[in-house]
Coordinates of C-alpha atoms and ligand atoms in Angstrom, one line a residue:
X169 CA -25.2 -0.3 -19.5
X170 CA -22.4 0.7 -17.3
X171 CA -22.6 3.2 -14.4
X172 CA -20.6 5.1 -11.9
X173 CA -21.0 4.1 -8.1
X174 CA -20.9 6.8 -5.9
X175 CA -20.3 6.1 -2.1
X176 CA -21.5 9.1 0.4
X177 CA -20.5 8.3 3.6
X178 CA -22.2 11.2 5.7
X179 CA -22.6 12.0 9.5
X180 CA -26.0 10.7 10.0
X181 CA -26.5 8.3 7.3
X182 CA -24.6 6.2 4.6
X183 CA -25.7 6.7 1.2
X184 CA -24.8 5.5 -2.3
X185 CA -25.9 6.9 -5.6
X186 CA -25.7 5.1 -9.1
X187 CA -24.8 7.8 -11.6
X188 CA -25.2 7.0 -15.6
X189 CA -23.5 9.1 -18.4
X190 CA -25.7 11.9 -18.5
X191 CA -25.2 12.3 -14.8
X192 CA -28.7 11.0 -14.1
X193 CA -29.4 9.2 -10.7
X194 CA -30.2 6.1 -11.6
X195 CA -30.4 3.9 -8.4
X196 CA -30.0 5.3 -4.3
X197 CA -29.8 3.4 -1.4
X198 CA -29.3 5.2 2.2
X199 CA -29.1 4.0 5.8
X200 CA -29.0 6.1 8.6
X201 CA -26.9 5.0 11.7
X202 CA -26.7 5.4 15.4
X203 CA -25.0 8.5 16.8
X204 CA -23.3 7.7 20.3
X205 CA -22.9 10.4 22.7
X206 CA -21.1 8.9 25.6
X207 CA -20.6 12.3 27.6
X208 CA -21.7 16.5 26.9
X209 CA -19.5 17.5 23.9
X210 CA -18.5 13.8 22.5
X211 CA -19.7 12.3 19.2
X212 CA -18.6 8.7 18.4
X213 CA -19.7 6.3 15.6
X214 CA -19.2 2.4 15.3
X215 CA -16.9 2.3 12.5
X216 CA -18.1 -1.2 11.6
X217 CA -21.6 0.0 11.5
X218 CA -20.5 2.7 9.0
X219 CA -19.2 0.2 7.1
X220 CA -22.1 -2.1 7.1
X221 CA -24.8 0.5 6.3
X222 CA -22.3 1.8 3.4
X223 CA -21.9 -1.7 1.7
X224 CA -25.7 -2.2 2.3
X225 CA -26.5 1.2 0.6
X226 CA -24.5 0.2 -2.3
X227 CA -26.2 -2.9 -2.6
X228 CA -29.8 -1.3 -2.4
X229 CA -28.6 1.3 -5.0
X230 CA -27.9 -1.5 -7.3
X231 CA -30.8 -3.1 -6.7
X232 CA -33.2 0.0 -7.1
X233 CA -31.6 0.0 -10.9
X234 CA -32.1 -3.4 -11.2
X235 CA -28.2 -3.8 -11.9
X236 CA -25.5 -5.7 -10.4
X237 CA -21.7 -5.3 -9.3
X238 CA -20.8 -5.9 -13.1
X239 CA -22.6 -2.9 -14.2
X240 CA -20.2 -0.6 -12.3
X241 CA -17.4 0.9 -14.4
X242 CA -15.6 2.4 -11.4
X243 CA -16.4 3.4 -7.5
X244 CA -16.0 7.1 -6.4
X245 CA -15.9 7.5 -2.5
X246 CA -17.0 10.9 -0.6
X247 CA -17.0 11.3 3.3
X248 CA -17.6 13.0 6.4
X249 CA -14.3 14.7 6.9
X250 CA -11.8 14.5 10.0
X251 CA -13.6 11.4 11.6
X252 CA -11.0 9.3 12.6
X253 CA -10.9 5.5 13.0
X254 CA -7.9 3.2 14.4
X255 CA -8.1 -0.3 13.6
X256 CA -6.3 -3.7 13.9
X257 CA -4.3 -4.4 10.5
X258 CA -4.8 -8.2 11.0
X259 CA -8.2 -8.5 12.3
X260 CA -9.5 -5.3 10.7
X261 CA -11.2 -4.4 13.9
X262 CA -11.4 -1.0 15.3
X263 CA -9.6 -0.3 18.4
X264 CA -12.6 1.9 19.7
X265 CA -15.4 4.0 18.2
X266 CA -14.5 6.6 15.6
X267 CA -14.2 10.0 17.0
X268 CA -16.6 12.2 15.0
X269 CA -15.5 16.0 13.6
X270 CA -17.9 17.3 15.8
X271 CA -16.4 15.8 18.9
X272 CA -15.0 18.6 21.4
X273 CA -13.2 16.3 23.7
X274 CA -9.7 18.0 22.9
X275 CA -11.0 21.5 23.4
X276 CA -8.6 22.1 26.6
X277 CA -5.5 20.4 24.7
X278 CA -6.1 22.8 21.8
X279 CA -6.3 25.8 24.0
X280 CA -3.1 24.5 25.6
X281 CA -1.3 24.3 22.4
X282 CA -2.6 28.1 21.6
X283 CA -1.0 29.4 25.0
X284 CA 2.1 27.7 23.9
X285 CA 1.9 29.6 20.7
X286 CA 1.6 26.9 18.3
X287 CA -1.6 28.0 16.1
X288 CA 0.4 30.1 13.7
X289 CA 3.2 27.5 13.3
X290 CA 0.6 24.9 12.8
X291 CA -1.5 27.2 10.3
X292 CA 1.8 28.0 8.1
X293 CA 2.0 24.0 7.9
X294 CA -1.3 22.8 7.6
X295 CA -3.4 25.9 6.6
X296 CA -5.9 25.1 9.4
X297 CA -6.6 26.4 12.8
X298 CA -6.0 24.4 16.1
X299 CA -9.3 23.2 16.9
X300 CA -10.8 19.8 18.1
X301 CA -12.5 19.8 14.7
X302 CA -9.5 18.3 13.0
X303 CA -8.0 14.7 13.5
X304 CA -4.8 15.2 15.1
X305 CA -5.7 15.6 18.4
X306 CA -8.6 12.8 18.3
X307 CA -5.7 10.3 17.2
X308 CA -3.6 11.6 20.3
X309 CA -6.4 11.0 22.3
X310 CA -7.5 7.5 21.3
X311 CA -3.6 6.5 21.4
X312 CA -3.6 7.7 25.2
X313 CA -6.7 6.1 26.2
X314 CA -6.1 2.5 24.5
X315 CA -2.9 0.8 25.5
X316 CA -4.0 -1.8 22.7
X317 CA -3.2 0.9 19.9
X318 CA 0.1 1.5 21.4
X319 CA 1.1 -2.2 21.3
X320 CA 0.0 -2.4 17.5
X321 CA 1.7 0.2 16.5
X322 CA 4.7 -1.1 18.0
X323 CA 4.1 -4.3 15.9
X324 CA 3.5 -2.4 12.8
X325 CA -0.1 -3.5 12.8
X326 CA -2.0 -0.5 13.7
X327 CA -4.0 1.5 11.1
X328 CA -5.0 5.0 11.4
X329 CA -7.3 6.6 8.9
X330 CA -10.1 8.9 8.1
X331 CA -13.5 7.7 6.7
X332 CA -12.1 7.2 3.0
X333 CA -9.2 5.2 4.3
X334 CA -11.4 2.8 6.4
X335 CA -14.1 2.2 3.7
X336 CA -11.5 1.5 1.3
X337 CA -9.4 -0.7 3.4
X338 CA -12.8 -3.0 4.0
X339 CA -13.5 -2.5 0.0
X340 CA -10.2 -3.8 -1.2
X341 CA -10.2 -6.8 1.5
X342 CA -7.5 -5.1 3.7
X343 CA -5.4 -4.6 0.7
X344 CA -5.2 -0.7 0.3
X345 CA -4.3 1.8 3.0
X346 CA -4.6 5.0 1.1
X347 CA -6.1 8.3 1.4
X348 CA -6.5 11.4 -0.8
X349 CA -5.0 14.4 -0.4
X350 CA -8.1 16.5 0.1
X351 CA -9.0 14.2 3.3
X352 CA -5.2 14.0 4.4
X353 CA -5.4 18.0 4.1
X354 CA -8.1 18.0 7.0
X355 CA -6.0 15.7 9.9
X356 CA -3.7 18.6 10.9
X357 CA -0.9 16.3 9.7
X358 CA -0.5 17.0 6.1
X359 CA 2.0 19.8 5.0
X360 CA 0.1 21.8 2.7
X361 CA 3.3 22.4 0.4
X362 CA 4.8 18.9 0.3
X363 CA 1.2 17.4 0.7
X364 CA 2.8 14.5 2.6
X365 CA 3.0 13.7 6.5
X366 CA 4.6 16.5 8.5
X367 CA 7.4 14.7 10.9
X368 CA 7.3 17.8 13.2
X369 CA 3.5 17.6 13.6
X370 CA 3.6 13.6 13.8
X371 CA 6.0 14.2 16.7
X372 CA 4.0 16.9 18.2
X373 CA 0.6 14.7 18.2
X374 CA 2.6 11.6 18.9
X375 CA 1.2 9.7 15.5
X376 CA 3.0 6.8 14.3
X377 CA 3.8 7.3 10.7
X378 CA 3.6 3.7 10.0
X379 CA 0.1 3.6 10.9
X380 CA -1.0 6.5 8.3
X381 CA -2.2 5.7 4.9
X382 CA -0.3 6.5 1.8
X383 CA -1.5 10.0 0.6
X384 CA -2.8 9.6 -3.3
X385 CA -4.3 11.4 -5.9
X386 CA -8.4 12.4 -6.0
X387 CA -8.9 11.0 -9.4
X388 CA -6.7 8.0 -10.7
X389 CA -6.2 4.4 -10.7
X390 CA -6.3 4.4 -6.7
X391 CA -7.1 1.0 -5.6
X392 CA -9.2 -2.2 -6.4
X393 CA -12.3 -3.5 -4.4
X394 CA -11.8 -7.2 -3.6
X395 CA -14.2 -9.8 -5.5
X396 CA -14.9 -11.2 -1.9
X397 CA -16.7 -7.9 -1.4
X398 CA -18.0 -6.9 -4.8
X399 CA -18.4 -10.2 -6.6
X400 CA -15.7 -8.8 -9.0
X401 CA -12.9 -6.4 -8.7
X402 CA -14.0 -3.0 -9.7
X403 CA -11.2 0.1 -9.9
X404 CA -11.8 2.6 -7.1
X405 CA -10.9 5.7 -8.8
X406 CA -12.3 8.7 -7.0
X407 CA -12.0 10.1 -3.8
X408 CA -12.6 13.4 -1.7
X409 CA -13.7 14.8 1.4
X410 CA -17.4 15.7 1.1
X411 CA -17.1 19.7 0.8
X412 CA -14.3 19.2 -1.9
X413 CA -16.7 16.6 -3.7
X414 CA -19.5 19.0 -3.8
X415 CA -17.0 21.7 -5.2
X416 CA -16.0 19.3 -7.9
X417 CA -19.6 18.2 -8.4
X418 CA -20.8 21.9 -8.9
X419 CA -17.9 22.0 -11.5
X420 CA -16.0 24.9 -9.9
X421 CA -13.0 23.8 -11.8
X422 CA -11.9 27.4 -12.2
X423 CA -9.8 29.8 -9.9
X424 CA -12.5 32.3 -8.2
X425 CA -15.4 29.8 -8.6
X426 CA -17.3 29.5 -5.4
X427 CA -19.8 27.1 -4.1
X428 CA -21.9 27.1 -0.9
X429 CA -23.9 23.8 0.5
X430 CA -26.7 24.9 2.5
X431 CA -27.3 21.7 4.8
X432 CA -27.6 21.4 8.6
X433 CA -24.5 23.9 8.7
X434 CA -23.2 26.2 5.4
X435 CA -19.8 25.1 3.9
X436 CA -18.4 27.6 1.5
X437 CA -15.4 26.9 -0.7
X438 CA -13.5 28.8 -3.5
X439 CA -11.1 27.3 -5.9
X440 CA -8.2 29.4 -5.4
X441 CA -6.0 27.7 -8.0
X442 CA -2.5 25.7 -7.8
X443 CA -1.2 27.6 -5.0
X444 CA -2.6 27.7 -1.4
X445 CA -3.9 30.8 -0.2
X446 CA -3.4 31.4 3.7
X447 CA -6.2 33.3 5.7
X448 CA -5.8 36.2 7.6
X449 CA -9.5 35.8 8.2
X450 CA -9.4 32.5 10.1
X451 CA -10.8 30.8 6.6
X452 CA -9.2 27.5 6.0
X453 CA -6.6 26.9 3.3
X454 CA -7.1 23.4 2.0
X455 CA -6.4 21.1 -0.8
X456 CA -9.6 20.9 -3.3
X457 CA -8.4 17.7 -5.4
X458 CA -5.0 16.3 -7.1
X459 CA -5.6 14.9 -10.4
X460 CA -2.5 13.6 -12.4
X461 CA -0.4 15.0 -9.7
X462 CA -1.7 18.8 -10.5
X463 CA -2.9 20.0 -7.0
X464 CA -5.7 22.6 -6.9
X465 CA -6.6 24.4 -3.6
X466 CA -9.7 26.0 -2.0
X467 CA -10.4 28.5 0.6
X468 CA -13.0 27.4 3.1
X469 CA -15.2 28.9 5.5
X470 CA -18.1 27.2 7.6
X471 CA -21.2 28.4 9.3
X472 CA -22.2 26.0 12.1
X473 CA -25.9 26.5 12.0
X474 CA -27.6 27.2 8.7
X475 CA -30.7 24.7 7.9
X476 CA -30.3 23.5 11.6
X477 CA -31.9 26.9 12.5
X478 CA -35.0 26.0 10.6
X479 CA -35.2 22.8 12.2
X480 CA -34.9 24.8 15.5
X481 CA -38.1 27.0 14.5
X482 CA -39.9 23.6 13.7
X483 CA -39.0 21.5 16.7
X484 CA -38.3 24.1 19.7
X485 CA -40.0 27.1 19.0
X486 CA -42.5 25.4 16.7
X487 CA -43.6 28.0 14.6
X488 CA -43.7 25.8 11.6
X489 CA -44.7 21.9 11.0
X490 CA -41.9 21.5 8.2
X491 CA -38.8 23.1 6.9
X492 CA -40.6 23.7 3.5
X493 CA -43.3 25.8 5.5
X494 CA -40.6 28.5 6.5
X495 CA -40.9 30.0 3.2
X496 CA -44.8 30.4 2.7
X497 CA -44.5 31.8 6.4
X498 CA -41.8 34.3 5.7
X499 CA -43.4 35.3 2.5
X500 CA -46.3 36.8 4.7
X501 CA -44.1 39.6 5.4
X502 CA -41.9 42.0 3.1
X503 CA -39.0 42.1 5.8
X504 CA -38.1 41.2 9.0
X505 CA -39.7 44.4 10.5
X506 CA -36.1 45.0 12.3
X507 CA -35.8 41.4 13.9
X508 CA -32.5 39.8 13.8
X509 CA -31.5 36.5 14.6
X510 CA -27.9 35.0 15.2
X511 CA -28.0 31.5 15.3
X512 CA -24.8 31.4 17.3
X513 CA -26.0 28.0 19.2
X514 CA -22.7 26.3 19.7
X515 CA -20.7 29.5 18.9
X516 CA -19.8 31.1 15.8
X517 CA -17.6 29.6 13.2
X518 CA -16.0 31.3 10.3
X519 CA -14.6 34.2 10.3
X520 CA -15.2 34.6 13.9
X521 CA -14.5 31.3 15.3
X522 CA -16.0 32.3 18.5
X523 CA -16.8 29.2 20.7
X524 CA -18.2 31.2 23.6
X525 CA -20.9 33.3 21.4
X526 CA -24.3 32.3 22.1
X527 CA -27.3 33.0 19.9
X528 CA -29.8 35.9 20.0
X529 CA -33.0 37.0 18.6
X530 CA -32.8 41.0 18.7
X531 CA -35.3 43.9 17.6
X532 CA -38.5 42.4 19.2
X533 CA -41.2 44.7 19.3
X534 CA -45.1 44.2 19.9
X535 CA -45.6 43.7 16.3
X536 CA -43.4 41.1 16.0
X537 CA -44.8 38.0 14.7
X538 CA -44.1 34.3 13.3
X539 CA -43.6 35.7 9.8
X540 CA -41.2 38.3 10.8
X541 CA -39.3 35.5 12.9
X542 CA -39.3 33.1 10.0
X543 CA -37.8 35.6 7.7
X544 CA -35.1 36.7 10.2
X545 CA -34.1 33.1 10.6
X546 CA -33.7 32.8 6.4
X547 CA -31.7 36.3 6.7
X548 CA -29.5 35.1 9.4
X549 CA -28.2 32.3 7.5
X550 CA -27.8 34.6 4.4
X551 CA -25.9 37.1 6.5
X552 CA -23.7 34.2 7.7
X553 CA -22.8 33.1 4.5
X554 CA -22.1 36.8 3.4
X555 CA -19.8 37.1 6.3
X556 CA -17.7 34.2 5.3
X557 CA -18.0 35.4 1.3
X558 CA -16.6 38.9 2.4
X559 CA -13.7 37.1 4.3
X560 CA -13.0 34.9 1.2
X561 CA -13.0 37.9 -1.0
X562 CA -10.5 39.6 1.4
X563 CA -8.3 36.5 1.4
X564 CA -8.1 35.7 -2.0
X565 CA -8.1 39.1 -3.5
X566 CA -10.9 38.2 -5.9
X567 CA -14.6 39.6 -6.2
X568 CA -17.1 36.8 -6.3
X569 CA -18.8 36.7 -9.8
X570 CA -21.7 34.2 -9.0
X571 CA -22.3 31.6 -6.1
X572 CA -23.2 28.3 -6.8
X573 CA -25.7 26.9 -4.6
X574 CA -26.7 23.5 -3.6
X575 CA -27.9 21.5 -0.3
X576 CA -31.5 21.2 1.2
X577 CA -32.0 24.8 2.1
X578 CA -31.2 25.9 -1.2
X579 CA -34.6 25.0 -2.2
X580 CA -35.7 27.8 -0.4
X581 CA -36.4 30.8 -2.9
X582 CA -36.7 33.7 -0.2
X583 CA -33.5 32.6 1.1
X584 CA -31.6 32.3 -2.1
X585 CA -32.9 35.9 -3.3
X586 CA -31.7 37.3 0.2
X587 CA -28.4 35.9 -0.3
X588 CA -28.2 37.2 -4.1
X589 CA -29.0 40.6 -2.8
X590 CA -26.5 40.6 0.3
X591 CA -23.7 39.2 -2.2
X592 CA -24.7 41.3 -5.2
X593 CA -24.0 38.4 -7.5
X594 CA -26.4 36.0 -8.8
X595 CA -26.9 33.0 -6.9
X596 CA -27.3 30.1 -8.9
X597 CA -29.1 26.5 -7.6
X598 CA -27.5 23.4 -9.2
X599 CA -29.9 21.2 -11.4
X600 CA -28.4 18.2 -10.0
X601 CA -28.6 18.8 -5.9
X602 CA -26.5 15.7 -5.1
X603 CA -23.5 17.6 -6.0
X604 CA -21.3 15.7 -3.2
X605 CA -21.9 12.2 -4.7
X606 CA -21.8 13.7 -8.1
X607 CA -18.5 15.0 -7.3
X608 CA -17.0 12.0 -6.3
X609 CA -18.6 10.1 -9.4
X610 CA -16.9 12.7 -11.4
X611 CA -13.6 12.0 -10.0
X612 CA -14.2 8.3 -10.3
X613 CA -15.4 8.3 -13.9
X614 CA -12.9 10.8 -15.5
X615 CA -10.1 8.5 -14.4
X616 CA -11.7 5.5 -16.6
X617 CA -12.8 7.7 -19.5
X618 CA -16.4 7.2 -18.5
X619 CA -16.5 11.0 -18.9
X620 CA -13.9 12.4 -21.2
X621 CA -12.9 15.5 -19.7
X622 CA -13.7 18.2 -17.5
X623 CA -14.6 20.5 -20.0
X624 CA -17.4 17.7 -21.2
X625 CA -18.5 18.0 -17.3
X626 CA -18.8 21.7 -17.2
X627 CA -20.8 21.7 -20.4
X628 CA -23.0 19.3 -18.7
X629 CA -23.9 21.5 -15.7
X630 CA -26.7 23.8 -15.5
X631 CA -28.8 25.8 -13.1
X632 CA -32.2 24.9 -12.0
X633 CA -32.8 28.4 -10.5
X634 CA -31.2 31.6 -10.6
X635 CA -31.6 34.6 -8.5
X636 CA -30.4 37.8 -9.6
X637 CA -29.3 40.5 -6.8
X638 CA -32.0 43.4 -6.4
X639 CA -30.2 45.6 -4.3
X640 CA -27.5 48.5 -4.4
X641 CA -24.2 48.9 -2.9
X642 CA -25.0 51.3 -0.2
X643 CA -27.9 48.8 0.9
X644 CA -25.8 46.1 1.0
X645 CA -23.1 48.0 2.8
X646 CA -25.3 49.3 5.5
X647 CA -27.0 45.9 6.1
X648 CA -23.6 44.2 6.8
X649 CA -22.7 46.9 9.0
X650 CA -25.8 46.4 10.4
X651 CA -25.5 42.8 11.1
X652 CA -21.8 42.9 12.4
X653 CA -23.1 45.2 14.8
X654 CA -25.5 42.8 16.4
X655 CA -22.6 39.8 15.9
X656 CA -20.3 42.0 18.2
X657 CA -23.2 41.9 20.7
X658 CA -23.4 38.1 21.1
X659 CA -19.5 37.5 21.2
X660 CA -18.4 35.5 24.1
Ligands
ADP719 P1 -27.4 17.6 5.8 O1 -26.9 17.0 4.5 O2 -26.4 18.6 6.5 O3 -28.0 16.7 6.6 P2 -29.3 18.8 4.0 O4 -28.8 19.1 2.6 O5 -29.9 17.6 3.6 O6 -28.4 18.7 5.0 O7 -30.5 19.6 4.5 C1 -31.2 20.0 5.3 C2 -31.3 21.0 6.0 O8 -31.9 22.1 5.1 C3 -32.1 20.8 7.3 O9 -31.5 21.6 8.4 C4 -33.5 21.7 7.1 O10 -33.9 22.6 7.9 C5 -33.1 22.4 6.0 N1 -34.2 22.7 5.0 C6 -34.6 21.8 4.1 N2 -35.9 22.2 3.4 C7 -35.8 23.5 3.6 C8 -36.4 25.0 3.3 N3 -37.3 24.6 2.2 N4 -36.3 26.1 3.7 C9 -35.0 26.2 4.5 N5 -34.3 25.2 5.0 C10 -34.6 23.9 4.6

């Protein structure tokens, strides 16, 4: 029996999943690790801990399937995006903690660049916006704060990489220094047209080119693990950032297909085909994947607070004991009774990108109950996703046909039905909920003919649940109008 091993390196845990030919999960390993908050707004990870927990998870996944490394046909890697590591190529030791995508320490610098009118120039080159979220300003900060990094760069011994790069470096015993296009497209350093590091951007952010990884395809013969690590060399044949991997795992292979992951936040991605679509609505143009030299692009919009709102109901408002309970509570009422919740706890993401907006609960009356609040919370998530979806339709010039859902909160039937009603299209929940890990496995498996073709994968996809819209377009319009009026009230 042979399997595909998917390494899913996330923000709060490292996971590994072993898939068989039927895309069935046969083994899982998972280790959480420490979040480091040195100052308000700063978020760091210990890169060595990331590697250790990832390797341990892989070994656990094998053990749980009573398998060994020799049963692994190929390794696929997917990872938290934008997070950046600097390390010494000789010793393999990180120069400092990794700066995580959530980290806001470079906000002022980004503001300064915006005042210098750099944003549209940068958007044209990278498809992204000027925000601390992306890697480049984090690299600049690390280079400035760590003289050792400058010295290493001068000696051509510095390595810079996103988490995929860091994992592959370690897996390959320091042999491979590569990143795939989907991860590179999140650094603010890659030109979306040439798919190469952009010298003008490297100059702006003072990033030494020699320290950057080679940009490779997302699927193919990319690298090989070292037998010192995995007892025998195993081909590493799939790499993609987590959201792109989820898009692949949802088999959104055709232009116009859209998935949304309902996790802590929500990530909506649309496959837009072989040409990038630059957004006029503050969405991101990004690489979906490149296979056999053919690049496909995506439009992406993210909502910062999705399932996290349900956590807040549980941990702060304490009107539920578990996330699961929100559904039965919300089911006690037929609507939110005029209550609206806008969860702008940390500003608003796409399509607003307003860091100064703050959350609000509106429309309270003496008759408002916990159930109304629960229902309004689920609606608040769905409204935000609908906002991004409509920006996506505008940017791409295509109408949504269906929405493919995954992530923890997609288990909530009321949320999914509300979403279908607001979008006016069916919402389909993937049968295999682990779409991120599955996407990396598919990318890896295709390259070693473990699976024959994308078509075969499409045929294997099925939904576990389907929610048909039960609304008319007048309804939808007036609901969205009401929502946007309320959003305007909480804007900075
Ligand atoms: P992440 O990968 O971002 O950690 P997950 O995909 O594991 O997130 O989903 C967890 C999130 O989903 C949590 O924020 C949780 O509050 C939310 N969640 C889990 N179950 C439900 C549910 N039944 N209804 C609504 N939200 C839920």
